[in-house]
Structure formats: C-alpha cells, structure tokens
Amino acid sequence: MKVRILVSYKDSVLDPQGQTVKNALHTLGYNFIEDVRQGKIFELDLKELSPEEVEKVIPEISDKVLANPIIEKFSWQIIDKSQTREGREKIST
Amino acid sequence: MKVRILVSYKDSVLDPQGQTVKNALHTLGYNFIEDVRQGKIFELDLKELSPEEVEKVIPEISDKVLANPIIEKFSWQIIDKSQTREGREKIST
C-alpha cells in the first residue's frame, strides 16, 4: 500500500524558494507564471493497513514528523502501485 | 489556472533524505512503514493557457528548471482553485 503526503507552507506564510523559482522562470521568458509555491512530497510504502488505521496514522505521522503544523499544511492520498489514485484525499489546514 | 508538478528521484536513485525519515518513523514505533521516498512539489499559478500550450510548456519548464532529468522524474496535473483535480496527469520517467 502506498500513501502520498503533500506538505506545503500555509497560504499566509511567505515562500522564498517559490519566489526564487518564479523569478528564474520569468528570466527565462515564462512570464505567464503568476506565482510559484514549493513544497515536499513523501511517498510511504506501508504494510497493508485497514482504511481506519490509515485515516488515523497518516495524519498523526504528518503532524508529528513530516510537517510543522504552525507554518505548514498537508494533504494525503492513497495511491496504488501503478501510480493511479484511489480517490481518497484529505486536506488539513 | 493552477498546475501541480511533482518531482522525485528516479526509482534507481538512492534517496538518503527518505531513508532518514523512515529511520525516524521506525524510532517512533511506526514499524509498518517499509519505505519512504521524498520529493518536491511546485504549485504554479498561470494565466489562462490553452490545454495544448499547457501540455507543451509544463514538461519544458519541468525538464529545464524544476527537475534534473538525469536523476529525477516528474509528473504533473492541472488542479483548480478548490484543490480538486481535473484528471489530467502525465508521468515522465
């Protein structure tokens, strides 16, 4: 079982890395880009867990280890081996 | 228009950051985690482009600026303002 967790700064938090990427893209002529925000992905391979266990444990791991809940938000989804989605996504802000 | 680009190491490339996260999670007792791979997300706000332009320009930007194609792979999807997907995803390896 594979879970993908996306961690990014909350919208209210400045993102200097994203700004730098935006400026680089503008320098290269991609002026239609209005904003860039950068974040992290974690792809976890898990032993098979029940959906209830996943719903409990993934937000716990994200909050405790992967994200800093003061300035970052996370969302997660279960993806199968072939990289297609199972349509589950939770947004935590 | 919002596009999300996911950049991660190719499967054949070692990921020491992911290993460190895995070890940290094991130390905390999450032993059901078999592997962790870490990557980057870029969320781009674009002026409205046609689907054809997006199909052309996003892989170009990803290849030239956001990812190192020698060791990294990227995938991208169009997301709307409310963070739901429009079902478009390209995997480039």
Coordinates of C-alpha atoms in Angstrom, one line a residue, chain A residues 1-79:
Chain A
M1 CA 0.0 0.0 0.0
K2 CA 1.4 3.4 -1.0
V3 CA 0.4 6.7 0.5
R4 CA 1.5 10.1 -0.8
I5 CA 1.6 13.0 1.6
L6 CA 2.0 16.6 0.3
V7 CA 3.4 19.2 2.7
S8 CA 3.5 22.9 1.8
Y9 CA 3.6 26.2 3.5
K10 CA 0.2 27.6 4.6
D11 CA -1.0 30.3 2.2
S12 CA -0.3 33.0 4.8
V13 CA 3.4 32.0 5.0
L14 CA 6.0 33.5 2.7
D15 CA 7.7 31.1 0.4
P16 CA 11.1 32.4 -0.6
Q17 CA 12.1 29.3 -2.5
G18 CA 9.0 29.5 -4.6
Q19 CA 9.7 33.2 -5.3
T20 CA 13.2 32.4 -6.5
V21 CA 11.8 29.7 -8.9
K22 CA 9.2 32.2 -10.2
N23 CA 11.9 34.8 -10.8
A24 CA 14.1 32.3 -12.6
L25 CA 11.2 31.3 -14.8
H26 CA 10.5 35.0 -15.6
T27 CA 14.1 35.5 -16.5
L28 CA 13.7 32.6 -19.0
G29 CA 10.7 34.3 -20.5
Y30 CA 7.9 32.3 -18.9
N31 CA 6.0 35.5 -18.0
F32 CA 2.6 33.9 -17.8
I33 CA 3.5 32.3 -14.5
E34 CA 1.9 34.4 -11.8
D35 CA 3.0 32.6 -8.7
V36 CA 5.0 29.5 -7.6
R37 CA 4.8 27.7 -4.2
Q38 CA 7.1 25.0 -3.4
G39 CA 6.5 22.0 -1.1
K40 CA 7.5 18.5 -0.2
I41 CA 6.1 15.1 -1.1
F42 CA 6.6 11.9 0.9
E43 CA 5.7 8.6 -0.7
L44 CA 5.3 5.9 2.0
D45 CA 5.2 2.2 1.4
L46 CA 3.2 0.6 4.1
K47 CA 2.3 -2.9 5.2
E48 CA -1.4 -3.4 4.5
L49 CA -3.5 -1.5 7.0
S50 CA -7.2 -1.1 7.3
P51 CA -8.7 2.2 5.9
E52 CA -9.5 3.2 9.5
E53 CA -5.9 2.7 10.6
V54 CA -4.6 4.7 7.6
E55 CA -7.0 7.5 8.4
K56 CA -5.7 7.6 12.0
V57 CA -2.0 7.1 11.4
I58 CA -1.2 9.2 8.4
P59 CA -2.4 12.5 9.8
E60 CA -0.6 11.6 13.1
I61 CA 2.7 11.0 11.3
S62 CA 2.2 14.1 9.1
D63 CA 1.6 16.3 12.2
K64 CA 4.3 14.9 14.3
V65 CA 7.1 14.3 11.9
L66 CA 6.6 15.4 8.3
A67 CA 5.1 18.8 8.6
N68 CA 5.4 21.7 11.0
P69 CA 1.7 22.4 11.8
I70 CA 2.5 26.0 12.7
I71 CA 3.5 27.0 9.3
E72 CA 2.7 24.1 7.0
K73 CA -0.4 22.3 5.8
F74 CA -0.6 18.7 4.5
S75 CA -2.9 16.6 2.4
W76 CA -2.6 12.9 1.6
Q77 CA -4.0 10.3 -0.7
I78 CA -3.7 6.6 -1.1
I79 CA -2.1 5.7 -4.4

